[in-house]
mmCIF file of C-alpha atoms in Angstrom:
data_model
loop_
_atom_site.group_PDB
_atom_site.id
_atom_site.type_symbol
_atom_site.label_atom_id
_atom_site.label_comp_id
_atom_site.label_asym_id
_atom_site.label_seq_id
_atom_site.Cartn_x
_atom_site.Cartn_y
_atom_site.Cartn_z
ATOM 1 C CA MET A 1 0.000 0.000 0.000
ATOM 2 C CA THR A 2 1.328 3.419 -0.903
ATOM 3 C CA ALA A 3 1.525 5.803 2.052
ATOM 4 C CA LEU A 4 -0.164 9.166 1.611
ATOM 5 C CA PRO A 5 2.037 12.218 1.915
ATOM 6 C CA ARG A 6 1.669 13.886 5.339
ATOM 7 C CA ARG A 7 0.427 17.160 3.806
ATOM 8 C CA THR A 8 -2.266 15.329 1.849
ATOM 9 C CA LEU A 9 -3.356 13.419 4.937
ATOM 10 C CA LEU A 10 -3.657 16.578 7.031
ATOM 11 C CA ALA A 11 -5.636 18.330 4.310
ATOM 12 C CA GLY A 12 -7.988 15.384 4.112
ATOM 13 C CA LEU A 13 -8.503 15.298 7.846
ATOM 14 C CA GLY A 14 -9.162 19.049 7.868
ATOM 15 C CA GLY A 15 -11.745 18.674 5.151
ATOM 16 C CA LEU A 16 -13.414 15.831 7.027
ATOM 17 C CA ALA A 17 -13.582 17.944 10.189
ATOM 18 C CA LEU A 18 -15.099 20.833 8.243
ATOM 19 C CA PHE A 19 -17.651 18.509 6.675
ATOM 20 C CA LEU A 20 -18.599 16.965 10.005
ATOM 21 C CA GLY A 21 -18.874 20.407 11.620
ATOM 22 C CA THR A 22 -21.089 21.665 8.817
ATOM 23 C CA ALA A 23 -23.252 18.567 8.982
ATOM 24 C CA ALA A 24 -23.650 18.946 12.741
ATOM 25 C CA CYS A 25 -24.666 22.591 12.396
ATOM 26 C CA SER A 26 -27.169 21.785 9.662
ATOM 27 C CA SER A 27 -28.721 19.057 11.801
ATOM 28 C CA ARG A 28 -29.400 21.429 14.693
ATOM 29 C CA ALA A 29 -32.860 22.957 15.082
ATOM 30 C CA PRO A 30 -33.101 26.436 13.543
ATOM 31 C CA ALA A 31 -32.641 29.346 15.919
ATOM 32 C CA ALA A 32 -35.887 30.353 17.580
ATOM 33 C CA ARG A 33 -37.574 33.435 16.183
ATOM 34 C CA ARG A 34 -37.883 36.396 18.500
ATOM 35 C CA ILE A 35 -40.463 39.069 19.270
ATOM 36 C CA ARG A 36 -39.612 41.809 21.759
ATOM 37 C CA VAL A 37 -42.561 44.029 22.689
ATOM 38 C CA ALA A 38 -42.106 47.682 23.711
ATOM 39 C CA THR A 39 -44.999 48.665 25.956
ATOM 40 C CA GLY A 40 -46.038 50.707 28.962
ATOM 41 C CA ALA A 41 -46.361 49.188 32.412
ATOM 42 C CA ASP A 42 -50.181 49.241 32.304
ATOM 43 C CA ASP A 43 -50.555 48.793 28.544
ATOM 44 C CA ILE A 44 -51.921 45.915 26.522
ATOM 45 C CA GLY A 45 -48.442 44.851 25.435
ATOM 46 C CA ARG A 46 -47.900 42.434 28.305
ATOM 47 C CA GLU A 47 -51.135 40.595 27.565
ATOM 48 C CA LEU A 48 -50.285 40.486 23.849
ATOM 49 C CA ALA A 49 -46.801 39.132 24.624
ATOM 50 C CA ALA A 50 -48.295 36.383 26.794
ATOM 51 C CA LEU A 51 -50.761 35.529 24.023
ATOM 52 C CA ILE A 52 -47.984 35.280 21.425
ATOM 53 C CA ASP A 53 -45.981 33.089 23.793
ATOM 54 C CA ARG A 54 -48.926 30.686 24.162
ATOM 55 C CA GLN A 55 -50.017 30.620 20.548
ATOM 56 C CA LEU A 56 -46.768 30.687 18.543
ATOM 57 C CA PRO A 57 -44.487 27.794 19.545
ATOM 58 C CA GLY A 58 -40.832 28.411 18.752
ATOM 59 C CA VAL A 59 -41.108 32.183 19.082
ATOM 60 C CA GLU A 60 -39.121 33.727 21.927
ATOM 61 C CA VAL A 61 -41.159 36.553 23.468
ATOM 62 C CA SER A 62 -40.022 39.256 25.876
ATOM 63 C CA VAL A 63 -41.294 42.643 27.073
ATOM 64 C CA VAL A 64 -39.361 45.920 27.168
ATOM 65 C CA THR A 65 -41.058 48.483 29.424
ATOM 66 C CA THR A 66 -41.063 52.126 28.367
ATOM 67 C CA THR A 67 -43.039 55.163 29.538
ATOM 68 C CA ALA A 68 -43.030 57.043 26.233
ATOM 69 C CA SER A 69 -44.416 56.458 22.738
ATOM 70 C CA ALA A 70 -41.377 58.117 21.182
ATOM 71 C CA ALA A 71 -39.104 55.726 23.074
ATOM 72 C CA ALA A 72 -41.112 52.722 21.877
ATOM 73 C CA VAL A 73 -40.813 53.869 18.259
ATOM 74 C CA ALA A 74 -37.079 54.479 18.666
ATOM 75 C CA LEU A 75 -36.601 50.955 20.035
ATOM 76 C CA VAL A 76 -38.335 49.487 16.991
ATOM 77 C CA GLU A 77 -36.411 51.732 14.600
ATOM 78 C CA ARG A 78 -33.082 50.682 16.131
ATOM 79 C CA GLY A 79 -33.981 47.003 15.949
ATOM 80 C CA GLU A 80 -34.001 46.619 19.737
ATOM 81 C CA THR A 81 -37.640 45.494 19.687
ATOM 82 C CA GLU A 82 -39.768 44.044 16.905
ATOM 83 C CA ILE A 83 -43.097 45.643 17.845
ATOM 84 C CA GLY A 84 -44.361 48.393 20.133
ATOM 85 C CA PHE A 85 -47.308 50.627 20.927
ATOM 86 C CA ALA A 86 -47.223 54.300 19.985
ATOM 87 C CA GLN A 87 -49.656 57.181 19.806
ATOM 88 C CA ALA A 88 -50.154 58.416 16.260
ATOM 89 C CA GLY A 89 -49.179 61.947 17.276
ATOM 90 C CA VAL A 90 -45.514 60.976 17.713
ATOM 91 C CA LEU A 91 -45.312 59.207 14.340
ATOM 92 C CA SER A 92 -44.099 60.589 11.041
ATOM 93 C CA PRO A 93 -44.612 59.332 7.463
ATOM 94 C CA GLU A 94 -40.808 59.458 7.181
ATOM 95 C CA SER A 95 -40.420 56.913 9.987
ATOM 96 C CA SER A 96 -38.852 53.586 9.062
ATOM 97 C CA VAL A 97 -41.440 51.620 11.063
ATOM 98 C CA THR A 98 -44.646 50.099 9.739
ATOM 99 C CA ALA A 99 -47.982 49.329 11.406
ATOM 100 C CA LEU A 100 -49.778 46.103 12.186
ATOM 101 C CA ALA A 101 -53.010 47.716 13.390
ATOM 102 C CA ARG A 102 -54.761 50.722 14.816
ATOM 103 C CA VAL A 103 -55.485 49.239 18.215
ATOM 104 C CA TYR A 104 -57.451 51.687 20.369
ATOM 105 C CA GLU A 105 -58.140 55.363 21.000
ATOM 106 C CA ASP A 106 -55.977 57.322 23.430
ATOM 107 C CA LEU A 107 -58.158 59.730 25.417
ATOM 108 C CA LEU A 108 -56.510 62.899 26.693
ATOM 109 C CA HIS A 109 -57.346 63.284 30.388
ATOM 110 C CA LEU A 110 -56.842 66.631 32.130
ATOM 111 C CA VAL A 111 -57.071 65.771 35.818
ATOM 112 C CA VAL A 112 -57.668 68.154 38.742
ATOM 113 C CA GLN A 113 -58.759 67.626 42.323
ATOM 114 C CA ALA A 114 -62.528 67.515 42.773
ATOM 115 C CA ASP A 115 -62.623 70.827 44.659
ATOM 116 C CA SER A 116 -60.339 72.677 42.227
ATOM 117 C CA PRO A 117 -61.726 75.968 40.870
ATOM 118 C CA MET A 118 -60.364 75.173 37.390
ATOM 119 C CA THR A 119 -62.921 74.435 34.671
ATOM 120 C CA THR A 120 -61.165 75.250 31.367
ATOM 121 C CA VAL A 121 -57.728 75.029 29.772
ATOM 122 C CA ALA A 122 -57.369 78.786 30.238
ATOM 123 C CA ASP A 123 -57.478 78.224 33.995
ATOM 124 C CA LEU A 124 -54.115 76.429 33.821
ATOM 125 C CA ARG A 125 -52.376 79.784 33.543
ATOM 126 C CA GLY A 126 -50.073 80.267 36.520
ATOM 127 C CA ARG A 127 -50.739 76.740 37.796
ATOM 128 C CA ARG A 128 -48.443 73.764 38.415
ATOM 129 C CA VAL A 129 -49.187 71.477 35.487
ATOM 130 C CA SER A 130 -47.638 68.190 34.372
ATOM 131 C CA VAL A 131 -47.772 67.572 30.625
ATOM 132 C CA GLY A 132 -46.550 63.971 30.820
ATOM 133 C CA ALA A 133 -43.211 62.221 30.601
ATOM 134 C CA PRO A 134 -40.733 63.591 28.033
ATOM 135 C CA GLY A 135 -41.240 61.981 24.625
ATOM 136 C CA SER A 136 -44.579 60.467 25.579
ATOM 137 C CA GLY A 137 -47.746 60.574 23.531
ATOM 138 C CA THR A 138 -49.267 62.458 26.451
ATOM 139 C CA ALA A 139 -46.684 65.246 26.153
ATOM 140 C CA VAL A 140 -47.245 65.514 22.399
ATOM 141 C CA ALA A 141 -51.028 65.708 22.814
ATOM 142 C CA ALA A 142 -50.846 68.143 25.740
ATOM 143 C CA ASP A 143 -48.437 70.458 23.936
ATOM 144 C CA ARG A 144 -50.652 70.501 20.833
ATOM 145 C CA LEU A 145 -53.636 71.460 22.966
ATOM 146 C CA LEU A 146 -51.761 74.126 24.915
ATOM 147 C CA ALA A 147 -50.381 75.618 21.702
ATOM 148 C CA ALA A 148 -53.892 75.766 20.251
ATOM 149 C CA ALA A 149 -55.035 77.470 23.460
ATOM 150 C CA ARG A 150 -52.171 79.982 23.097
ATOM 151 C CA MET A 151 -50.705 78.912 26.385
ATOM 152 C CA PRO A 152 -46.914 79.369 26.119
ATOM 153 C CA ARG A 153 -44.626 77.376 28.386
ATOM 154 C CA ASP A 154 -43.841 80.357 30.570
ATOM 155 C CA ALA A 155 -47.555 80.901 31.258
ATOM 156 C CA TYR A 156 -47.699 77.989 33.706
ATOM 157 C CA ASP A 157 -45.367 76.062 36.003
ATOM 158 C CA ARG A 158 -44.483 73.200 33.693
ATOM 159 C CA ARG A 159 -43.726 69.734 35.038
ATOM 160 C CA GLU A 160 -42.924 66.597 33.016
ATOM 161 C CA LEU A 161 -44.068 63.625 35.076
ATOM 162 C CA GLY A 162 -45.165 60.119 34.244
ATOM 163 C CA LEU A 163 -48.549 58.968 35.461
ATOM 164 C CA ASP A 164 -47.453 57.457 38.776
ATOM 165 C CA ASP A 165 -45.440 60.528 39.758
ATOM 166 C CA ALA A 166 -48.215 62.870 38.625
ATOM 167 C CA THR A 167 -50.922 61.112 40.626
ATOM 168 C CA ALA A 168 -48.695 61.114 43.717
ATOM 169 C CA ALA A 169 -47.910 64.825 43.316
ATOM 170 C CA LEU A 170 -51.590 65.718 42.844
ATOM 171 C CA SER A 171 -52.488 63.713 45.948
ATOM 172 C CA ARG A 172 -49.850 65.539 48.003
ATOM 173 C CA GLY A 173 -51.036 68.938 46.796
ATOM 174 C CA GLU A 174 -47.770 69.536 44.931
ATOM 175 C CA LEU A 175 -49.483 69.715 41.534
ATOM 176 C CA ASP A 176 -52.621 71.527 40.395
ATOM 177 C CA ALA A 177 -53.365 69.533 37.244
ATOM 178 C CA PHE A 178 -51.904 66.892 34.988
ATOM 179 C CA PHE A 179 -52.455 65.494 31.530
ATOM 180 C CA PHE A 180 -52.464 61.820 30.665
ATOM 181 C CA ALA A 181 -53.395 60.118 27.407
ATOM 182 C CA GLY A 182 -54.487 56.497 27.535
ATOM 183 C CA GLY A 183 -57.131 53.984 26.633
ATOM 184 C CA LEU A 184 -60.331 54.088 28.654
ATOM 185 C CA PRO A 185 -60.217 53.307 31.501
ATOM 186 C CA VAL A 186 -56.647 54.161 32.517
ATOM 187 C CA ALA A 187 -55.603 51.722 35.247
ATOM 188 C CA GLY A 188 -53.536 54.343 37.083
ATOM 189 C CA LEU A 189 -56.512 56.701 37.290
ATOM 190 C CA ARG A 190 -58.728 53.896 38.535
ATOM 191 C CA ARG A 191 -56.225 53.357 41.325
ATOM 192 C CA LEU A 192 -56.133 57.097 42.051
ATOM 193 C CA SER A 193 -59.923 57.155 42.423
ATOM 194 C CA ASP A 194 -59.567 54.799 45.396
ATOM 195 C CA THR A 195 -57.644 57.415 47.393
ATOM 196 C CA LEU A 196 -58.469 60.841 45.917
ATOM 197 C CA ARG A 197 -61.573 62.580 44.638
ATOM 198 C CA PHE A 198 -60.787 64.150 41.273
ATOM 199 C CA ARG A 199 -62.525 65.207 38.082
ATOM 200 C CA LEU A 200 -61.701 65.714 34.418
ATOM 201 C CA LEU A 201 -61.901 69.010 32.559
ATOM 202 C CA ASP A 202 -63.994 69.062 29.387
ATOM 203 C CA LEU A 203 -61.707 69.238 26.332
ATOM 204 C CA SER A 204 -64.259 68.445 23.632
ATOM 205 C CA GLY A 205 -64.337 72.027 22.350
ATOM 206 C CA TRP A 206 -60.814 71.589 20.970
ATOM 207 C CA ALA A 207 -61.601 68.568 18.807
ATOM 208 C CA GLY A 208 -62.221 70.533 15.619
ATOM 209 C CA THR A 209 -59.125 72.692 15.984
ATOM 210 C CA LEU A 210 -56.878 69.691 16.629
ATOM 211 C CA GLY A 211 -58.498 67.273 14.186
ATOM 212 C CA SER A 212 -59.309 64.874 17.010
ATOM 213 C CA THR A 213 -62.475 62.960 17.801
ATOM 214 C CA VAL A 214 -64.742 63.587 20.791
ATOM 215 C CA TRP A 215 -65.106 60.836 23.379
ATOM 216 C CA ASN A 216 -67.343 60.794 26.418
ATOM 217 C CA VAL A 217 -65.885 59.538 29.681
ATOM 218 C CA PRO A 218 -68.716 58.033 31.754
ATOM 219 C CA GLY A 219 -68.802 58.600 35.467
ATOM 220 C CA SER A 220 -68.382 54.874 36.029
ATOM 221 C CA ALA A 221 -64.865 54.927 34.545
ATOM 222 C CA TYR A 222 -63.290 56.674 37.542
ATOM 223 C CA ARG A 223 -66.212 57.487 39.855
ATOM 224 C CA THR A 224 -66.080 61.105 38.644
ATOM 225 C CA PRO A 225 -68.643 63.397 37.019
ATOM 226 C CA PRO A 226 -69.027 62.513 33.305
ATOM 227 C CA ALA A 227 -66.807 64.536 30.973
ATOM 228 C CA ALA A 228 -66.121 64.838 27.260
ATOM 229 C CA THR A 229 -62.600 64.878 25.911
ATOM 230 C CA ILE A 230 -60.554 64.363 22.752
ATOM 231 C CA ALA A 231 -58.946 61.190 21.439
ATOM 232 C CA ASP A 232 -56.274 60.113 18.976
ATOM 233 C CA PRO A 233 -55.315 56.570 17.927
ATOM 234 C CA THR A 234 -52.641 54.267 19.270
ATOM 235 C CA LEU A 235 -50.987 51.969 16.728
ATOM 236 C CA LEU A 236 -49.184 48.660 17.048
ATOM 237 C CA VAL A 237 -45.991 49.437 15.134
ATOM 238 C CA ALA A 238 -43.508 46.936 13.748
ATOM 239 C CA SER A 239 -40.059 46.862 12.240
ATOM 240 C CA ALA A 240 -40.126 46.784 8.450
ATOM 241 C CA ALA A 241 -37.590 43.939 8.748
ATOM 242 C CA MET A 242 -40.024 41.750 10.679
ATOM 243 C CA PRO A 243 -40.683 38.548 8.682
ATOM 244 C CA ASP A 244 -44.006 38.645 6.871
ATOM 245 C CA ASP A 245 -45.242 35.413 8.437
ATOM 246 C CA LEU A 246 -44.604 36.722 11.949
ATOM 247 C CA ALA A 247 -46.345 40.008 11.181
ATOM 248 C CA PHE A 248 -49.271 38.029 9.751
ATOM 249 C CA ASP A 249 -49.541 35.851 12.867
ATOM 250 C CA VAL A 250 -49.251 38.697 15.392
ATOM 251 C CA THR A 251 -51.940 40.659 13.542
ATOM 252 C CA ARG A 252 -54.137 37.565 13.391
ATOM 253 C CA LEU A 253 -53.772 36.920 17.111
ATOM 254 C CA LEU A 254 -54.580 40.544 17.952
ATOM 255 C CA LEU A 255 -57.848 40.428 16.011
ATOM 256 C CA GLU A 256 -58.897 36.848 16.726
ATOM 257 C CA HIS A 257 -58.273 37.170 20.472
ATOM 258 C CA ARG A 258 -59.619 40.686 20.917
ATOM 259 C CA ASP A 259 -62.175 39.695 23.539
ATOM 260 C CA GLU A 260 -59.568 37.812 25.561
ATOM 261 C CA LEU A 261 -57.233 40.815 25.495
ATOM 262 C CA ALA A 262 -60.081 43.210 26.292
ATOM 263 C CA ALA A 263 -60.725 41.361 29.544
ATOM 264 C CA SER A 264 -57.436 42.846 30.774
ATOM 265 C CA TYR A 265 -57.439 46.027 28.690
ATOM 266 C CA PRO A 266 -61.017 47.178 27.924
ATOM 267 C CA ALA A 267 -59.879 49.968 25.583
ATOM 268 C CA ILE A 268 -59.541 47.503 22.708
ATOM 269 C CA GLU A 269 -63.157 46.329 22.850
ATOM 270 C CA ALA A 270 -63.933 48.536 19.844
ATOM 271 C CA LEU A 271 -61.162 46.997 17.706
ATOM 272 C CA ASP A 272 -62.433 45.524 14.443
ATOM 273 C CA LEU A 273 -61.174 44.931 10.904
ATOM 274 C CA ARG A 274 -62.419 48.275 9.629
ATOM 275 C CA SER A 275 -60.743 50.342 12.331
ATOM 276 C CA ALA A 276 -57.580 48.215 12.478
ATOM 277 C CA ILE A 277 -56.447 49.068 8.939
ATOM 278 C CA ALA A 278 -56.678 52.861 9.490
ATOM 279 C CA THR A 279 -52.999 53.223 10.427
ATOM 280 C CA MET A 280 -52.127 56.634 9.021
ATOM 281 C CA PRO A 281 -49.508 58.065 8.952
ATOM 282 C CA LEU A 282 -47.791 54.660 8.708
ATOM 283 C CA PRO A 283 -48.167 52.047 5.970
ATOM 284 C CA LEU A 284 -49.280 48.568 6.892
ATOM 285 C CA HIS A 285 -46.562 45.949 7.175
ATOM 286 C CA PRO A 286 -46.870 43.588 4.157
ATOM 287 C CA GLY A 287 -47.560 40.656 6.481
ATOM 288 C CA ALA A 288 -50.371 42.546 8.213
ATOM 289 C CA ALA A 289 -51.793 43.634 4.862
ATOM 290 C CA ARG A 290 -51.820 39.982 3.757
ATOM 291 C CA TYR A 291 -53.786 39.049 6.879
ATOM 292 C CA TYR A 292 -56.406 41.728 6.274
ATOM 293 C CA ARG A 293 -56.793 40.602 2.656
ATOM 294 C CA SER A 294 -57.234 37.008 3.815
ATOM 295 C CA VAL A 295 -60.210 37.879 6.017
ATOM 296 C CA LYS A 296 -61.785 40.517 3.800
ATOM 297 C CA PRO A 297 -65.498 39.713 3.397
#
């Protein structure tokens, strides 16, 4: 038998090792797909994440908590989350994100103590007012309203607090009023109603100026006098790089399990196919668009 040259033998062994390594890699299960959800602490995102985890085997699901719509959009744009919830007011047609659905209406609440003398936006002048956390949909909506009311920033004592800090400050008498935008009913305001008597100022007169819709807040929502306010939509946004099949499935789960999700977050009770596709200023993700076409009557 003729002996193989040492160099040839080593090359052959190296090739065999490479082949075996490649074969081993190809025999492994494919890497699990991933969905990271950017959502507020009291938002629907946690329930949606749990639903995805139950219904889509092989998909790794996690939640990233944020207090601001702008932050949620930025996370999706940077590829740090796949989906997130954002108020339409913080979105731009130039954004790189897409939409899976218009999920619910964000109502702008202007909260004061029950015995406050304030009755209109004009009464905020000279008062201690929180407009919401920086970059939040609340801050965007509040600033639009205050600009329309010709209320410059130096006309009131401006604070920028999230909901928990704002409710605590109002309870301690350190704040005269605060804005918060959220789906009805807002869990944090329900909790506040257990310890403090408050009411909402009527904002419905600004709907036409701001291009918003009018929503009535029943007294049963927070045990307050009924009030009318303005609302703008919240969208479920998604990375344009999200695989079409995943976008299809997440959209499907959102619509098919609406009632289950609404048990934890009543604001989405009004979600239906007609409202879900109204995602301006963002285009629908191709996977979401395919879902809506598949169920079109």
